[in-house]
Coordinates of C-alpha atoms and ligand atoms in Angstrom, one line a residue:
M233 CA 70.2 112.3 86.6
T234 CA 69.1 110.0 88.8
A235 CA 70.8 107.8 91.5
K236 CA 69.8 104.6 89.9
S237 CA 70.7 105.5 86.2
R238 CA 73.7 106.9 87.4
N239 CA 75.0 103.8 88.9
E240 CA 74.0 101.8 86.0
R241 CA 75.9 104.2 83.6
R242 CA 79.2 103.6 86.0
G243 CA 78.6 99.6 86.7
P244 CA 78.7 98.6 90.0
L245 CA 81.7 98.7 92.2
W246 CA 84.0 101.2 89.6
H247 CA 86.6 102.0 92.3
K248 CA 87.9 98.2 92.1
D249 CA 88.4 98.9 88.4
A250 CA 89.8 102.1 89.2
V251 CA 93.1 103.5 87.3
I252 CA 93.4 107.1 88.9
Y253 CA 95.2 109.9 87.3
H254 CA 96.3 112.3 90.0
L255 CA 96.9 115.9 89.2
H256 CA 96.8 119.5 90.5
V257 CA 94.4 121.9 88.4
R258 CA 96.6 124.9 88.9
S259 CA 99.7 123.3 87.5
F260 CA 97.9 121.4 84.7
S261 CA 96.9 123.7 82.3
D262 CA 95.7 127.7 81.8
A263 CA 93.4 128.2 79.4
N264 CA 92.9 132.2 80.1
G265 CA 96.3 133.3 80.3
D266 CA 96.7 134.4 83.4
G267 CA 99.9 132.0 84.5
I268 CA 97.5 129.8 86.6
G269 CA 95.6 126.3 86.0
D270 CA 92.1 126.2 85.5
F271 CA 89.2 123.8 85.0
A272 CA 88.4 125.4 81.5
G273 CA 92.5 124.3 80.4
L274 CA 92.0 120.9 82.5
T275 CA 88.7 120.3 80.0
Q276 CA 90.2 121.0 77.0
K277 CA 93.0 118.5 78.2
L278 CA 90.9 115.4 78.9
D279 CA 91.4 113.9 75.5
Y280 CA 94.9 113.8 76.8
I281 CA 94.1 112.2 79.9
E282 CA 91.5 109.8 78.4
S283 CA 94.4 108.7 76.3
L284 CA 96.5 107.4 78.6
G285 CA 93.9 105.0 79.2
V286 CA 92.9 106.2 83.3
N287 CA 89.4 106.2 83.9
T288 CA 89.4 108.3 87.4
I289 CA 90.7 111.4 88.3
W290 CA 91.6 112.9 91.6
L291 CA 92.0 116.5 92.0
L292 CA 94.2 118.2 94.7
P293 CA 91.9 120.8 96.2
F294 CA 90.6 123.8 94.4
Y295 CA 88.4 125.6 96.8
P296 CA 89.1 129.3 97.9
S297 CA 92.2 129.3 100.1
P298 CA 95.2 131.5 101.2
G299 CA 97.3 128.4 99.0
R300 CA 99.4 128.2 102.1
D301 CA 99.2 124.8 102.2
G302 CA 98.5 123.7 98.7
G303 CA 95.1 124.2 99.0
Y304 CA 94.7 122.3 101.6
D305 CA 93.7 125.2 104.1
V306 CA 90.0 125.9 102.9
T307 CA 88.3 128.9 103.2
D308 CA 84.8 128.0 101.7
Y309 CA 84.4 124.5 101.0
T310 CA 81.2 124.9 98.5
N311 CA 83.5 126.9 96.0
V312 CA 85.6 126.9 93.5
S313 CA 88.6 129.1 94.1
P314 CA 88.1 132.1 91.3
E315 CA 92.0 131.8 90.3
Y316 CA 90.6 128.3 88.8
G317 CA 87.3 129.1 87.3
S318 CA 83.6 129.0 88.4
V319 CA 81.4 126.0 89.9
R320 CA 79.8 126.5 86.5
D321 CA 83.3 125.5 85.0
F322 CA 83.6 122.9 87.5
E323 CA 80.6 121.4 86.4
V324 CA 81.2 121.4 82.7
F325 CA 84.4 119.8 83.3
V326 CA 83.0 117.0 85.6
T327 CA 80.1 116.4 82.5
A328 CA 82.6 116.0 79.8
A329 CA 84.8 113.6 81.9
H330 CA 81.8 111.7 82.8
Q331 CA 81.1 112.0 78.6
R332 CA 84.2 109.8 78.8
N333 CA 83.5 107.8 81.1
I334 CA 85.6 109.3 83.4
R335 CA 85.3 109.7 87.2
I336 CA 86.4 112.4 89.9
I337 CA 87.1 112.0 93.2
V338 CA 87.8 115.6 95.1
E339 CA 89.5 116.1 98.0
L340 CA 87.7 116.3 101.3
V341 CA 89.6 118.6 103.6
I342 CA 87.6 117.3 106.6
N343 CA 90.3 117.6 109.6
H344 CA 90.8 121.0 109.5
T345 CA 90.3 124.6 107.8
S346 CA 92.1 127.7 107.0
D347 CA 92.6 129.8 110.1
E348 CA 91.1 132.8 107.6
H349 CA 88.0 130.5 107.2
P350 CA 85.1 132.2 108.7
W351 CA 84.3 129.7 111.0
F352 CA 87.7 130.0 112.5
Q353 CA 87.4 134.0 112.3
S354 CA 83.7 133.7 114.5
A355 CA 84.8 131.0 116.9
R356 CA 88.1 133.1 118.4
R357 CA 85.8 136.2 118.9
A358 CA 82.6 134.4 120.5
R359 CA 82.3 133.7 123.7
A360 CA 84.0 130.6 125.0
D361 CA 81.1 128.7 125.4
S362 CA 79.6 129.7 122.9
K363 CA 78.6 127.1 119.5
E364 CA 80.8 129.3 117.6
R365 CA 83.7 128.5 119.7
D366 CA 82.5 124.6 119.4
Y367 CA 83.7 124.3 116.0
Y368 CA 87.4 124.1 116.6
V369 CA 89.4 122.5 119.8
W370 CA 90.6 124.5 122.3
S371 CA 92.4 124.6 125.8
D372 CA 93.3 126.8 128.2
T373 CA 96.8 124.9 128.1
D374 CA 99.2 123.3 125.9
E375 CA 99.3 120.2 127.5
K376 CA 96.5 118.3 126.6
F377 CA 96.5 115.6 124.4
A378 CA 100.2 115.3 125.0
G379 CA 100.9 111.9 123.6
T380 CA 99.7 113.2 120.3
R381 CA 102.8 113.2 117.6
I382 CA 103.8 116.5 115.3
I383 CA 103.3 115.5 111.8
F384 CA 105.2 118.4 110.2
I385 CA 108.5 118.1 112.2
D386 CA 110.3 120.6 110.0
S387 CA 107.9 123.5 110.6
E388 CA 105.7 122.9 113.9
T389 CA 106.9 122.8 117.5
S390 CA 103.4 122.0 118.8
N391 CA 99.7 120.8 117.9
W392 CA 98.8 123.7 120.3
S393 CA 99.0 127.3 119.3
W394 CA 98.2 130.2 121.2
D395 CA 95.5 132.5 119.7
P396 CA 95.5 136.1 121.4
V397 CA 92.0 136.7 119.9
A398 CA 90.3 134.0 121.5
G399 CA 92.6 134.0 124.8
A400 CA 93.2 130.3 124.3
Y401 CA 94.9 128.0 122.6
Y402 CA 93.8 125.6 119.3
W403 CA 94.3 121.9 118.2
H404 CA 96.1 122.2 114.8
R405 CA 97.4 118.4 113.8
F406 CA 99.0 120.1 110.5
Y407 CA 100.1 123.6 110.2
A408 CA 99.4 126.3 112.9
H409 CA 97.5 128.1 110.1
Q410 CA 95.1 124.5 109.7
P411 CA 93.3 124.6 113.2
D412 CA 91.3 121.4 113.1
L413 CA 87.4 121.2 113.6
N414 CA 85.7 119.7 116.5
F415 CA 84.1 116.9 115.2
R416 CA 82.5 115.7 118.8
N417 CA 80.3 118.7 117.9
P418 CA 77.3 117.2 116.0
I419 CA 76.7 120.7 114.0
V420 CA 80.6 120.8 112.4
V421 CA 79.4 117.2 111.0
E422 CA 76.1 118.2 109.6
E423 CA 78.3 120.8 108.3
L424 CA 80.3 118.4 106.5
L425 CA 77.5 116.3 105.5
K426 CA 76.1 119.4 103.9
I427 CA 79.2 120.2 101.8
M428 CA 79.8 116.5 100.7
R429 CA 76.1 116.5 99.3
F430 CA 77.0 120.1 97.4
W431 CA 79.5 118.2 95.6
L432 CA 78.2 115.0 95.1
D433 CA 75.1 117.0 93.5
K434 CA 77.7 118.8 91.1
G435 CA 78.5 115.3 90.0
V436 CA 81.5 114.0 91.6
D437 CA 81.6 110.0 92.2
G438 CA 84.1 110.3 95.5
F439 CA 86.1 111.9 98.2
R440 CA 89.6 111.3 99.4
L441 CA 89.5 112.0 102.9
D442 CA 92.6 113.8 103.8
A443 CA 94.4 113.0 107.0
V444 CA 91.4 111.0 108.0
P445 CA 93.0 109.3 111.4
H446 CA 93.1 112.8 112.9
L447 CA 89.7 113.5 113.1
I448 CA 88.7 113.2 116.9
E449 CA 91.6 113.7 119.5
R450 CA 91.1 112.2 123.2
E451 CA 93.3 112.4 126.2
K452 CA 95.7 109.8 127.2
T453 CA 95.7 108.3 123.5
K454 CA 97.7 108.9 120.4
S455 CA 94.4 110.9 118.9
E456 CA 94.9 108.8 115.9
N457 CA 92.4 105.8 114.8
L458 CA 90.0 106.1 117.6
P459 CA 87.1 104.1 117.9
E460 CA 85.1 107.5 117.5
T461 CA 86.9 108.4 114.1
H462 CA 85.5 105.2 112.6
A463 CA 82.2 105.7 114.4
L464 CA 82.3 109.1 112.4
L465 CA 82.9 107.6 109.0
K466 CA 80.3 104.5 109.4
H467 CA 77.8 107.6 110.1
L468 CA 78.8 109.8 107.1
R469 CA 78.7 106.8 104.7
R470 CA 75.5 105.5 106.1
T471 CA 73.9 108.9 105.4
L472 CA 75.4 109.8 102.2
E473 CA 74.2 106.5 100.8
E474 CA 70.6 107.2 101.8
T475 CA 70.7 109.9 98.7
H476 CA 73.8 109.3 97.2
P477 CA 74.2 105.5 97.3
E478 CA 76.7 105.6 94.4
V479 CA 79.6 107.8 96.5
I480 CA 83.2 106.3 96.8
L481 CA 85.0 107.4 99.9
L482 CA 89.1 107.3 100.0
A483 CA 91.0 107.1 103.1
E484 CA 94.2 108.6 103.5
A485 CA 95.4 107.3 106.4
N486 CA 99.4 106.5 106.7
L487 CA 99.6 103.8 108.5
W488 CA 101.0 100.6 109.3
P489 CA 98.6 97.7 106.8
K490 CA 96.7 96.4 110.0
E491 CA 95.4 99.8 111.2
A492 CA 94.6 100.8 107.8
R493 CA 92.7 98.2 106.9
E494 CA 90.5 99.3 109.8
Y495 CA 88.9 102.4 107.8
F496 CA 87.5 99.8 105.6
G497 CA 85.3 98.5 108.6
E498 CA 83.1 96.1 108.0
G499 CA 82.9 97.1 104.0
D500 CA 80.5 100.2 105.9
E501 CA 83.2 102.5 106.0
C502 CA 85.4 103.7 103.4
H503 CA 85.5 102.0 99.8
M504 CA 89.0 102.7 99.5
A505 CA 92.1 103.3 101.4
F506 CA 96.0 104.3 100.3
H507 CA 98.5 101.5 100.8
F508 CA 100.9 103.6 102.1
P509 CA 104.0 101.0 103.7
L510 CA 103.9 99.2 100.2
M511 CA 105.2 102.4 98.6
P512 CA 108.5 102.8 100.0
R513 CA 109.2 99.1 100.2
I514 CA 109.0 99.2 96.1
F515 CA 111.7 101.8 96.4
S516 CA 113.5 99.5 98.4
A517 CA 113.0 96.2 96.7
V518 CA 115.1 98.0 93.9
A519 CA 117.6 99.5 95.9
K520 CA 118.2 96.4 97.4
A521 CA 117.6 94.2 94.4
S522 CA 115.5 92.2 97.0
S523 CA 111.8 90.9 96.7
K524 CA 111.7 90.6 100.6
P525 CA 110.8 94.3 101.2
I526 CA 107.3 93.9 98.8
K527 CA 106.8 90.2 100.0
T528 CA 106.8 90.9 103.5
I529 CA 104.8 93.7 103.7
M530 CA 102.3 92.3 101.5
R531 CA 102.4 89.0 103.6
Q532 CA 101.2 91.5 106.5
T533 CA 98.5 92.8 104.7
L534 CA 95.1 91.0 105.6
P535 CA 92.3 90.3 103.0
I536 CA 89.9 93.5 103.1
P537 CA 85.9 93.4 102.5
D538 CA 84.8 92.0 99.1
D539 CA 83.6 95.4 98.0
C540 CA 86.8 97.4 99.2
Q541 CA 90.1 98.0 97.1
W542 CA 93.6 99.0 98.3
A543 CA 94.8 102.7 96.0
I544 CA 98.6 102.2 95.6
F545 CA 100.8 104.6 94.4
L546 CA 104.5 105.4 93.6
R547 CA 104.4 109.0 94.1
N548 CA 102.1 111.9 94.5
H549 CA 102.1 115.5 95.6
D550 CA 103.4 115.5 98.9
E551 CA 106.8 114.1 100.0
L552 CA 107.4 110.2 99.2
T553 CA 106.7 109.5 102.7
L554 CA 109.0 107.3 104.9
E555 CA 107.0 107.2 108.2
M556 CA 105.8 103.4 107.4
V557 CA 109.3 102.3 107.5
S558 CA 112.3 101.6 110.5
E559 CA 114.3 104.0 111.3
A560 CA 117.3 102.1 109.7
E561 CA 115.5 101.5 106.4
R562 CA 114.6 105.5 106.5
N563 CA 118.3 106.2 106.8
F564 CA 118.9 103.8 104.1
L565 CA 116.5 105.1 101.9
W566 CA 117.6 108.7 102.5
E567 CA 120.9 107.9 101.7
K568 CA 120.0 105.9 98.9
Y569 CA 117.6 108.6 97.5
A570 CA 117.9 111.7 99.1
A571 CA 121.7 112.0 99.1
D572 CA 121.3 116.0 98.8
K573 CA 119.8 116.8 102.1
R574 CA 117.5 119.4 100.1
A575 CA 115.6 116.8 99.0
R576 CA 114.6 115.5 102.6
L577 CA 111.6 117.2 103.9
N578 CA 109.8 115.7 107.6
L579 CA 110.1 112.3 107.4
G580 CA 110.2 111.7 103.4
I581 CA 111.9 112.7 100.0
R582 CA 110.4 115.4 98.0
R583 CA 111.4 114.1 94.5
R584 CA 109.8 113.0 91.4
L585 CA 109.8 109.0 90.1
S586 CA 112.3 110.0 87.4
P587 CA 114.4 111.5 88.9
L588 CA 114.5 109.2 91.8
M589 CA 115.2 106.7 89.5
D590 CA 118.2 108.5 87.4
Q591 CA 115.8 108.9 84.4
D592 CA 116.8 105.2 83.7
R593 CA 114.0 104.2 81.7
R594 CA 114.3 100.5 82.9
R595 CA 113.7 101.1 86.3
I596 CA 111.0 103.4 85.7
E597 CA 109.0 100.6 83.4
L598 CA 110.0 98.0 86.4
L599 CA 108.5 100.7 88.9
H600 CA 105.2 101.1 86.5
M601 CA 104.8 97.1 86.1
L602 CA 104.8 96.6 90.2
L603 CA 102.5 99.2 90.5
L604 CA 99.9 98.1 87.7
S605 CA 100.3 94.3 88.8
L606 CA 100.1 94.4 92.8
P607 CA 96.7 94.4 94.3
G608 CA 94.7 97.7 94.4
S609 CA 93.5 100.6 92.2
P610 CA 96.8 102.1 90.9
V611 CA 97.4 106.1 91.2
L612 CA 99.5 107.4 88.8
Y613 CA 101.0 111.4 89.4
Y614 CA 100.5 113.6 86.3
G615 CA 103.9 114.7 84.7
D616 CA 105.4 110.9 85.9
E617 CA 104.2 109.4 82.4
I618 CA 106.2 111.4 80.4
G619 CA 109.4 111.4 83.4
M620 CA 109.0 114.9 84.5
G621 CA 111.5 116.5 86.7
D622 CA 111.2 117.9 90.1
N623 CA 112.6 121.6 91.3
I624 CA 114.6 121.0 94.1
E625 CA 114.9 125.0 95.2
L626 CA 111.1 125.3 95.4
G627 CA 110.0 125.2 98.9
D628 CA 107.9 123.0 100.7
R629 CA 106.6 120.5 98.2
D630 CA 106.2 122.7 95.7
G631 CA 109.0 121.2 93.6
V632 CA 107.1 118.4 92.5
R633 CA 103.7 120.6 91.8
T634 CA 105.5 122.2 89.0
P635 CA 103.3 123.2 85.6
M636 CA 102.6 120.4 83.0
Q637 CA 105.5 120.0 80.0
W638 CA 102.9 120.0 77.3
A639 CA 105.4 120.9 74.3
D640 CA 108.7 122.8 73.4
E641 CA 107.0 126.0 73.6
K642 CA 106.6 129.2 75.9
N643 CA 106.1 128.0 79.5
A644 CA 106.0 124.3 78.3
G645 CA 102.8 125.2 76.8
F646 CA 101.4 125.0 79.9
S647 CA 100.0 128.8 79.7
N648 CA 100.3 132.4 77.7
A649 CA 101.2 134.4 80.7
P650 CA 104.5 136.0 80.9
P651 CA 107.0 133.6 82.8
S652 CA 107.1 135.7 85.5
A653 CA 103.6 135.3 86.0
L654 CA 103.5 131.4 86.2
A655 CA 101.8 130.0 89.6
L656 CA 104.7 127.9 89.8
P657 CA 108.0 128.1 87.5
V658 CA 108.2 125.3 84.5
I659 CA 111.2 123.2 84.9
A660 CA 113.7 124.4 82.2
N661 CA 117.0 122.6 83.2
A662 CA 119.2 120.6 80.1
Q663 CA 118.1 117.2 81.5
F664 CA 114.2 117.5 83.0
G665 CA 113.4 121.1 81.3
Y666 CA 110.5 121.2 78.8
A667 CA 112.5 121.3 75.9
A668 CA 113.6 117.7 76.3
I669 CA 110.7 116.1 78.2
N670 CA 107.3 117.0 77.1
V671 CA 104.0 115.5 75.6
K672 CA 104.3 116.6 72.0
D673 CA 107.9 115.3 71.4
Q674 CA 106.9 111.6 73.4
E675 CA 103.3 111.5 71.6
D676 CA 105.1 111.6 68.2
D677 CA 108.0 108.9 69.4
A678 CA 106.5 105.2 69.6
H679 CA 108.4 104.4 71.4
S680 CA 108.4 107.2 74.3
L681 CA 107.6 106.7 77.6
L682 CA 104.1 108.2 77.6
N683 CA 103.5 105.6 74.7
W684 CA 104.9 102.6 76.5
V685 CA 102.5 103.8 79.9
R686 CA 99.6 103.9 77.2
Q687 CA 100.3 100.6 75.9
V688 CA 100.6 98.5 79.3
L689 CA 97.2 100.7 81.0
A690 CA 95.5 99.0 78.0
L691 CA 97.1 96.0 78.4
R692 CA 96.1 96.0 82.2
A693 CA 92.2 97.1 81.0
S694 CA 91.9 93.7 79.2
H695 CA 92.6 91.3 82.0
T696 CA 90.4 91.5 85.0
A697 CA 93.1 89.7 86.8
F698 CA 95.0 92.9 87.8
A699 CA 91.7 94.9 89.0
R700 CA 89.8 92.2 90.6
G701 CA 91.9 89.0 91.2
Q702 CA 93.7 87.3 93.4
M703 CA 97.3 87.5 94.6
R704 CA 99.6 84.5 95.1
F705 CA 103.5 84.9 95.6
V706 CA 105.4 81.9 93.6
K707 CA 108.3 80.6 95.1
T708 CA 112.1 81.8 93.2
D709 CA 115.4 80.9 94.5
N710 CA 116.9 84.0 93.1
D711 CA 116.0 86.6 95.9
S712 CA 116.7 89.2 93.2
V713 CA 113.6 88.2 91.3
I714 CA 109.8 88.9 92.3
A715 CA 107.3 86.5 91.0
F716 CA 103.6 86.5 92.0
V717 CA 100.1 85.6 89.8
R718 CA 97.1 87.3 89.9
A719 CA 93.9 85.3 88.9
D720 CA 90.6 86.2 88.5
G721 CA 89.0 82.9 87.2
D722 CA 90.5 81.7 84.4
D723 CA 92.5 84.9 83.9
R724 CA 95.7 84.1 85.2
I725 CA 98.7 86.5 84.8
L726 CA 102.4 85.0 86.3
C727 CA 104.3 88.8 86.9
V728 CA 107.7 88.6 87.2
A729 CA 110.6 90.6 87.6
N730 CA 114.0 91.2 88.0
L731 CA 114.5 93.4 91.0
S732 CA 118.3 93.8 89.8
N733 CA 120.9 96.0 87.8
T734 CA 122.6 92.2 86.6
A735 CA 121.2 89.9 84.7
Q736 CA 119.8 87.2 86.6
A737 CA 118.8 83.6 86.7
T738 CA 115.9 81.5 88.4
Q739 CA 113.8 78.9 88.7
I740 CA 110.3 79.5 89.6
G741 CA 107.7 77.1 91.2
L742 CA 105.0 76.8 88.8
S743 CA 103.9 73.1 89.5
K744 CA 100.3 73.7 90.0
F745 CA 100.5 75.2 86.3
N746 CA 101.9 71.7 84.7
G747 CA 101.0 72.0 81.2
F748 CA 100.3 75.7 80.8
T749 CA 101.7 77.7 78.6
P750 CA 103.3 81.4 79.8
V751 CA 102.3 83.7 76.7
E752 CA 103.9 87.3 77.0
L753 CA 101.5 89.7 77.1
T754 CA 102.7 92.6 75.2
G755 CA 103.8 90.6 72.2
G756 CA 101.6 87.3 72.3
A757 CA 104.9 85.3 72.0
A758 CA 104.4 82.1 73.6
F759 CA 107.2 80.7 76.3
P760 CA 107.9 77.0 76.8
I761 CA 105.3 74.9 78.4
I762 CA 105.4 74.5 82.5
E763 CA 106.7 71.2 82.7
H764 CA 108.8 70.6 85.5
K765 CA 107.7 71.8 88.8
A766 CA 110.2 74.2 88.3
Y767 CA 110.3 76.6 85.6
A768 CA 114.0 78.4 84.9
M769 CA 113.4 81.7 83.6
T770 CA 116.5 85.0 82.5
F771 CA 116.3 88.3 82.7
Q772 CA 118.2 91.4 81.5
P773 CA 118.6 94.1 84.7
Y774 CA 115.6 95.1 85.6
A775 CA 113.1 93.5 83.1
Y776 CA 109.9 92.1 83.7
F777 CA 107.5 90.1 82.1
W778 CA 103.5 89.8 82.3
L779 CA 102.8 85.8 81.3
K780 CA 99.2 84.6 80.9
L781 CA 99.2 81.3 81.8
D782 CA 97.0 79.9 79.1
K783 CA 95.8 76.5 79.5
N784 CA 95.0 75.6 76.0
R785 CA 97.9 77.0 73.9
S786 CA 101.2 75.1 73.5
A787 CA 104.5 76.6 72.8
G788 CA 104.7 73.6 69.8
D789 CA 107.5 71.1 69.5
L790 CA 111.3 72.2 68.0
D791 CA 112.3 71.2 64.5
A792 CA 114.8 68.8 64.2
E793 CA 118.0 70.1 62.5
Ligands
NOJ1084 C1 97.7 115.4 103.6 C2 97.9 115.9 101.9 O1 98.1 115.0 101.0 C3 99.2 117.2 102.6 O2 99.3 117.6 100.9 C4 98.6 118.1 103.6 O3 99.7 119.4 103.8 C5 98.1 117.4 104.4 N1 97.3 116.5 104.5 C6 97.1 118.3 105.5 O4 96.0 119.0 104.7
CA1085 CA1 94.5 130.3 84.4

């Protein structure tokens, strides 16, 4: 297929309408019965993914890897780990996804490789001034780039590690087994472009650029977000677009909005970037019954270039990062959501959405409504649509990466292998185990969380205001109620929610919409017409509404009794 025809099939700027389902091949579905999820299993589950109403899949790394960081430690960038199948299986998966109009975003673990990667093995053995050595960042001392923070503070004490074979220190922003590539070396940049073209030719639609602020380091700086790094990203985009104009770059940059925004450039850098600071503030807002945390961060979020889009999320495969909050706020969120200290990891919380919300359906729905209403393409983490739990006993972040719970069957219907052979154990406790929480039961239950998620995703898809619209906060006289309008032309949706656990009433400043009738989206009921400056609304605990502001519909007069 030519680039042009591919683009036509996808439509322009598809990333702005993306609803992304984020999953780990390893934990999704095991087709060959060896206990490890694979591409054949994932392909079989595409009908399920399509039925959710998402249109994009983001895959965790599936490349050959010793697996010491969930695959973010790659040894071969142009291959599929044999555990997950072959490159051919990957192509079959991509074709099947595209037939369903589902796009694929893959991980580009661009900042570092595994220390077992042949590049690193050659580099450490090569002469100090050789081409091979120059693939990585070396030093005779461990004092260079001293202004650079450590990210994995629970496991690393320095960004330098001594390599006895090379007789030098090598630089690593993450685990010591993940040496950073040297992007000041044009040969490394060429290698990267080759890798990207390889996967684009296999049909992928975009890349999540892992750890992208850390690509280049410089003395006397924090070695993050350097102009050199932005220049490199612009170069990658420009070069790739010559052959693959449809490619989408999604920046993983855990930064304040102002710095994260820089990854869009002037519309010539990344197409998307995660909005990291919004995420913990959604959890703060519901914990404090206050709209302030969300309003404040959204007000700090400057407009982005027209063709760009934020990616927003509640949970993902990592800890719920609290890097982008103050220390006081972090302590508050830790106390609130990770009273059990085993749930804390680095500067975050390694728990899934449903346990964080005490399995309270009202709060789980509320958080989803916010995720689907705020500006950006929402990213849903596999299993959260059925309210899966986590396993705090597992190491690192594995507790939030357990096998998908398909049915109340052996191994949760994930695999036929003996339970001891599973990549990670299935969750089996009474509250969150697969007997209580699984896809099959929820498919059969019209009121399940799964079916609710499907309904709201379908609703969202039928209103362009959510994906494309402007956002304006609306005044309320009750801080526990958050209210904003998303508007794209005539498609205007009032999103309003009670963030507290008690009933609330508020007056909402909707004078701009005098004469409009709010129509509730899920059931189509007309609410009283907006007549006065202040519009009164009442809410049950954690209740929310999506209300289409309809100019032409009247709620009708009351009959005389
Ligand atoms: C960010 C990824 O999301 C995380 O899982 C990984 O450990 C680090 N980058 C290092 O690659
Ligand atoms: Ca398998």
